[in-house]
XYZ file of C-alpha atoms in Angstrom:
341
model
C 15.107 -12.190 15.372
C 12.700 -12.351 12.424
C 12.529 -9.556 9.857
C 9.012 -8.528 8.784
C 7.665 -6.094 6.210
C 4.550 -4.127 7.190
C 2.655 -1.933 4.758
C -0.280 0.472 5.009
C -1.538 0.749 1.418
C -3.881 3.616 0.610
C -5.184 5.176 -2.556
C -3.123 8.318 -1.936
C -0.111 7.241 0.117
C 1.645 4.043 1.145
C 3.840 3.546 4.209
C 6.304 0.649 4.239
C 8.205 -0.402 7.345
C 10.741 -3.139 8.109
C 10.305 -4.519 11.619
C 12.366 -6.960 13.662
C 10.390 -9.216 15.998
C 12.007 -11.003 18.941
C 11.094 -14.406 20.374
C 9.047 -12.494 22.972
C 7.132 -10.872 20.049
C 8.593 -7.441 20.793
C 8.650 -5.221 17.686
C 11.603 -3.005 16.746
C 11.373 -0.628 13.772
C 14.318 -0.961 11.379
C 13.551 1.155 8.308
C 10.586 3.098 6.915
C 9.582 4.984 3.764
C 6.477 6.823 2.567
C 5.436 6.926 -1.086
C 2.722 8.451 -3.220
C 0.759 5.404 -4.325
C -0.116 6.902 -7.708
C 3.563 7.209 -8.636
C 3.773 3.419 -9.091
C 1.854 1.095 -11.449
C 1.781 -1.653 -8.824
C 2.969 -2.501 -5.314
C 5.831 -4.704 -6.545
C 8.086 -1.953 -7.988
C 7.449 0.191 -4.915
C 8.514 -2.593 -2.543
C 11.545 -3.416 -4.692
C 12.701 0.209 -4.530
C 12.045 0.260 -0.775
C 14.064 -2.902 -0.132
C 16.919 -1.598 -2.286
C 16.979 1.657 -0.293
C 16.994 -0.329 2.955
C 20.375 -1.794 2.054
C 19.115 -4.961 0.411
C 17.384 -6.388 3.490
C 14.912 -9.176 2.674
C 12.061 -9.904 5.084
C 10.850 -13.427 5.719
C 7.207 -12.393 6.036
C 5.058 -9.457 4.920
C 1.591 -8.173 5.738
C -0.099 -5.330 3.870
C -3.141 -3.425 5.133
C -5.339 -2.539 2.162
C -7.866 0.292 1.778
C -10.552 -1.956 0.329
C -12.088 -5.424 0.669
C -9.773 -8.449 0.822
C -11.071 -11.760 -0.559
C -8.985 -14.969 -0.570
C -5.791 -12.974 -0.013
C -6.475 -10.766 -3.045
C -7.561 -7.143 -3.130
C -8.702 -4.458 -5.558
C -7.905 -1.065 -4.090
C -10.849 1.299 -3.789
C -9.162 4.450 -5.164
C -6.246 2.978 -7.116
C -5.991 0.792 -10.229
C -4.053 -1.944 -8.440
C -5.062 -5.583 -8.132
C -3.003 -7.347 -5.490
C -2.585 -11.093 -5.091
C -0.565 -12.369 -2.130
C 0.692 -15.394 -4.052
C 1.977 -13.200 -6.907
C 3.611 -10.836 -4.428
C 5.415 -13.772 -2.796
C 6.788 -14.946 -6.129
C 7.801 -11.561 -7.553
C 9.279 -10.171 -4.333
C 10.925 -13.382 -3.133
C 9.210 -13.158 0.272
C 8.278 -16.543 1.733
C 4.899 -15.534 3.169
C 2.675 -12.564 2.253
C -0.681 -11.707 3.740
C -3.253 -9.057 2.734
C -5.706 -7.716 5.304
C -8.360 -5.008 5.256
C -7.129 -1.699 6.679
C -9.664 -1.771 9.488
C -8.697 -5.340 10.381
C -5.167 -3.927 10.655
C -6.470 -1.367 13.138
C -7.868 -4.307 15.124
C -4.439 -5.925 15.301
C -2.907 -2.527 16.003
C -5.022 -2.050 19.140
C -3.112 -5.015 20.613
C 0.185 -3.187 20.084
C -0.698 0.227 21.528
C 1.091 1.675 24.534
C -0.654 3.791 27.241
C 0.543 7.052 25.631
C -1.110 6.008 22.349
C -4.632 6.335 23.759
C -6.794 8.802 25.660
C -9.506 7.388 27.911
C -12.976 8.942 27.771
C -14.531 6.465 30.193
C -12.522 4.013 32.339
C -15.455 1.638 32.797
C -14.871 -1.796 34.328
C -12.421 -3.616 32.019
C -12.686 -7.358 31.450
C -9.700 -8.829 29.610
C -11.752 -11.831 28.405
C -14.537 -9.733 26.857
C -14.713 -8.550 23.212
C -12.968 -5.396 22.030
C -14.814 -3.048 19.646
C -13.375 -0.577 17.139
C -15.172 2.260 15.390
C -13.441 4.849 13.269
C -14.769 7.885 11.435
C -12.485 9.078 8.665
C -13.073 8.984 4.920
C -15.802 6.475 5.769
C -16.970 4.791 8.972
C -15.106 1.607 9.837
C -16.287 -0.862 12.442
C -14.866 -4.139 13.715
C -14.312 -6.275 16.782
C -11.877 -8.678 18.433
C -12.783 -11.927 20.208
C -10.359 -13.607 22.591
C -9.435 -17.196 21.755
C -7.083 -18.716 24.271
C -4.208 -16.315 24.810
C -4.707 -14.383 21.565
C -7.435 -12.516 19.695
C -9.179 -13.141 16.398
C -10.020 -9.990 14.448
C -13.314 -9.556 12.606
C -13.921 -6.617 10.236
C -17.484 -5.402 9.758
C -19.593 -3.314 7.397
C -21.533 -1.762 10.269
C -20.876 1.725 8.915
C -23.418 0.962 6.178
C -26.227 0.263 8.646
C -29.149 2.699 8.635
C -28.708 6.120 10.212
C -31.095 6.299 13.188
C -32.180 9.887 13.959
C -33.148 10.574 17.583
C -34.013 14.279 17.669
C -36.207 16.537 15.562
C -33.087 18.105 14.022
C -31.673 14.692 13.097
C -35.007 13.682 11.531
C -34.796 16.843 9.412
C -31.215 15.915 8.464
C -32.394 12.458 7.381
C -35.144 13.937 5.204
C -32.671 16.459 3.738
C -30.216 13.716 2.723
C -32.964 11.507 1.260
C -34.242 14.372 -0.898
C -30.827 15.789 -1.821
C -29.467 12.475 -3.094
C -32.812 11.011 -4.253
C -32.171 7.803 -2.306
C -34.342 5.373 -0.330
C -32.180 5.074 2.776
C -29.320 6.877 4.517
C -26.413 4.937 5.978
C -24.825 6.108 9.215
C -21.598 6.602 7.242
C -23.267 9.491 5.371
C -23.431 11.330 8.683
C -20.539 9.992 10.769
C -17.522 10.499 8.497
C -15.507 13.269 6.893
C -18.102 13.517 4.142
C -20.744 13.461 6.852
C -19.305 16.619 8.405
C -19.711 18.391 5.069
C -23.234 16.984 4.629
C -24.252 18.248 8.073
C -22.768 21.665 7.306
C -24.692 21.843 4.006
C -27.906 20.862 5.798
C -27.512 23.528 8.485
C -26.422 26.113 5.904
C -29.428 25.462 3.695
C -31.789 25.871 6.650
C -30.516 29.487 6.770
C -30.793 29.795 10.557
C -27.091 30.648 11.006
C -24.992 32.842 8.726
C -21.988 31.396 6.880
C -18.546 32.906 7.214
C -17.258 34.017 3.772
C -14.000 32.044 4.152
C -15.611 28.684 4.925
C -18.404 29.327 2.430
C -15.800 29.682 -0.347
C -14.029 26.457 0.650
C -17.282 24.496 0.698
C -18.340 25.973 -2.679
C -14.986 25.014 -4.191
C -15.397 21.466 -2.870
C -18.912 21.277 -4.316
C -17.666 22.461 -7.714
C -14.989 19.756 -7.703
C -17.553 16.984 -7.218
C -16.544 13.883 -9.182
C -12.834 14.652 -9.231
C -10.616 12.001 -7.636
C -8.412 14.602 -5.943
C -9.847 17.748 -4.367
C -7.969 21.009 -3.799
C -9.693 21.674 -0.448
C -10.755 19.679 2.616
C -13.875 21.377 4.016
C -14.338 18.795 6.774
C -10.938 19.638 8.251
C -11.604 23.393 7.951
C -15.011 23.072 9.628
C -13.512 21.000 12.439
C -10.721 23.529 13.010
C -13.164 26.443 13.063
C -15.337 24.598 15.587
C -12.300 23.953 17.791
C -11.316 27.615 17.662
C -14.958 28.697 18.147
C -14.447 31.104 15.261
C -17.563 30.146 13.267
C -20.954 29.384 14.798
C -22.171 27.282 11.841
C -19.091 25.068 12.107
C -19.624 24.700 15.860
C -23.215 23.573 15.276
C -22.027 21.140 12.585
C -19.471 19.432 14.805
C -21.880 19.355 17.739
C -24.386 17.413 15.622
C -21.591 15.189 14.248
C -20.179 14.363 17.694
C -23.644 13.496 19.008
C -24.318 11.132 16.095
C -20.837 9.594 16.471
C -21.403 8.924 20.170
C -24.831 7.414 19.493
C -23.463 5.043 16.835
C -20.556 4.022 19.071
C -23.165 3.231 21.716
C -25.142 1.144 19.204
C -22.021 -0.912 18.442
C -21.357 -1.307 22.160
C -24.901 -2.589 22.773
C -24.423 -5.311 20.145
C -21.028 -6.505 21.399
C -20.823 -5.490 25.092
C -17.086 -4.870 24.603
C -15.892 -4.749 28.194
C -12.411 -5.306 26.782
C -12.736 -1.726 25.539
C -14.269 0.297 22.723
C -11.664 2.202 20.696
C -12.241 5.247 18.487
C -9.930 4.993 15.492
C -9.837 7.081 12.299
C -8.375 10.492 11.648
C -11.217 12.719 12.838
C -11.406 12.111 16.600
C -7.782 13.137 17.375
C -8.209 16.335 15.339
C -11.252 17.466 17.311
C -10.243 15.781 20.569
C -11.308 18.590 22.958
C -14.809 18.464 21.444
C -14.917 14.650 21.737
C -13.900 15.026 25.396
C -16.862 17.281 26.107
C -20.090 15.747 27.430
C -21.862 15.403 24.058
C -20.092 12.237 22.871
C -20.341 10.174 26.060
C -23.859 11.436 26.820
C -25.086 10.061 23.498
C -22.969 6.921 23.924
C -24.686 5.998 27.198
C -28.159 7.387 26.433
C -29.717 3.976 25.773
C -32.614 3.869 28.243
C -32.595 0.840 30.527
C -29.225 -0.246 29.121
C -27.440 2.897 30.314
C -25.768 1.170 33.282
C -24.273 -1.483 30.983
C -22.692 1.140 28.736
C -21.301 3.076 31.687
C -19.168 0.002 32.502
C -17.566 -0.175 29.039
C -14.068 1.362 28.766
C -13.968 3.927 25.927
C -10.672 5.128 24.442
C -9.535 7.394 21.589
C -6.552 6.110 19.589
C -4.039 8.947 19.279
C -1.368 7.022 17.332
C -2.219 7.462 13.643
C 0.127 4.612 12.695
C -2.080 2.046 14.409
C -2.782 0.354 11.045
C 0.926 -0.039 10.337
C 1.488 -1.457 13.815
C -1.388 -3.842 13.091
C 0.114 -4.939 9.772
C 3.354 -5.839 11.596
C 1.417 -7.826 14.195
C -0.551 -9.466 11.367
C 2.744 -10.598 9.846
C 3.759 -12.257 13.122
C 0.608 -14.406 12.852
C 1.810 -16.011 9.601
C-alpha cells in the first residue's frame, strides 16, 4: 500500500486527505481535515499541522489541486496571497514527490474515480469508451476541459473555453448581451459572464432593470446588499444561491425567469463544447451550481438547448450527458493525480 496526500486548495477553504492506494489502484481514505485557507500564511504550516494531527503519518507522494493557473509545477492562487512551488513543498514537507494541478484538471482526473451513485444521467446517448470525455462546470466561473484516451489511461487537458465569446441565440439573449456591454463598458462578453454564479446575478439584474416583472422585497434587499459590497473580497450574502433556491421553490417569478435563461445558456454552451470534441465518452457537468438546481437542469430546457444545433442535432443526441453529484470530485482527482507520479 502507498500513502498519498491529496489536497483541494481554494481561496476560502482547503481540504486535505490522506489516501492509501493498493496495487490495483483502489483508493481508501485514511484521514481528512478542512481548514480556512486565510488562517495560514502558506500551505506548508497547514500541511505540517495536518500531518501532526494524523498521528505523524508521512505520505510518499502528494498532489494539490489549485484554484488558479499552474505553470511548471508552480502556482499563484487567484484569491489568496500564496505562491506555491512543488519543489519547495517537497523539501520543506519531506515528501518525495509533489505535484500541483489546476482545480479543473483535478475534476478531469476525478471523473475517472466516480461511482454510479456520484452522477445523474441527463441523456444516456451511445457511449464509446475510446472517445474523448468533456467536462464543463459553472460555479464561481465557468471551467472547461477534456480527457483523451492514450492506451489504457487518459491524459487530462484543461481549457480556457469559459472565456470564449457569449453567443446569443434569441432576442432576449441579444438584449442581455447589449445590457452587459453597456453596463460594464466593454467590447466583448465572455460566456462566463452569463454561465456562472456571477452570471446568475447579472441575468437577474438585466431582467430586473427591464421592469417587466416585479422584484420580491426579500431578494431585492439581498441583491442590493451584494451590489453595495462590490470590490470586497468576502461578501455577506450570496444572491446567486438565493435566486436559485427561489426558482426551485417557485416562490419568485423574477428568479424563475433568471434561472430559465441561465439554464438555456448553460445547455447551449455545453452543446458548443460537445460539437468541438464529440465526447462520446461522456460530457460531465461539474461545478457547484448544477446539483443545487438539479430539478431545473433535469427539465427540458437544458437538453433542448444542448441538442439544438441544426443539422448536427443527431450527433449530440448520441453523446452521454451526466451531472456530477459528488462535490469532492476535485479531491478524488487530486488523489488520482498523485498515483500518476
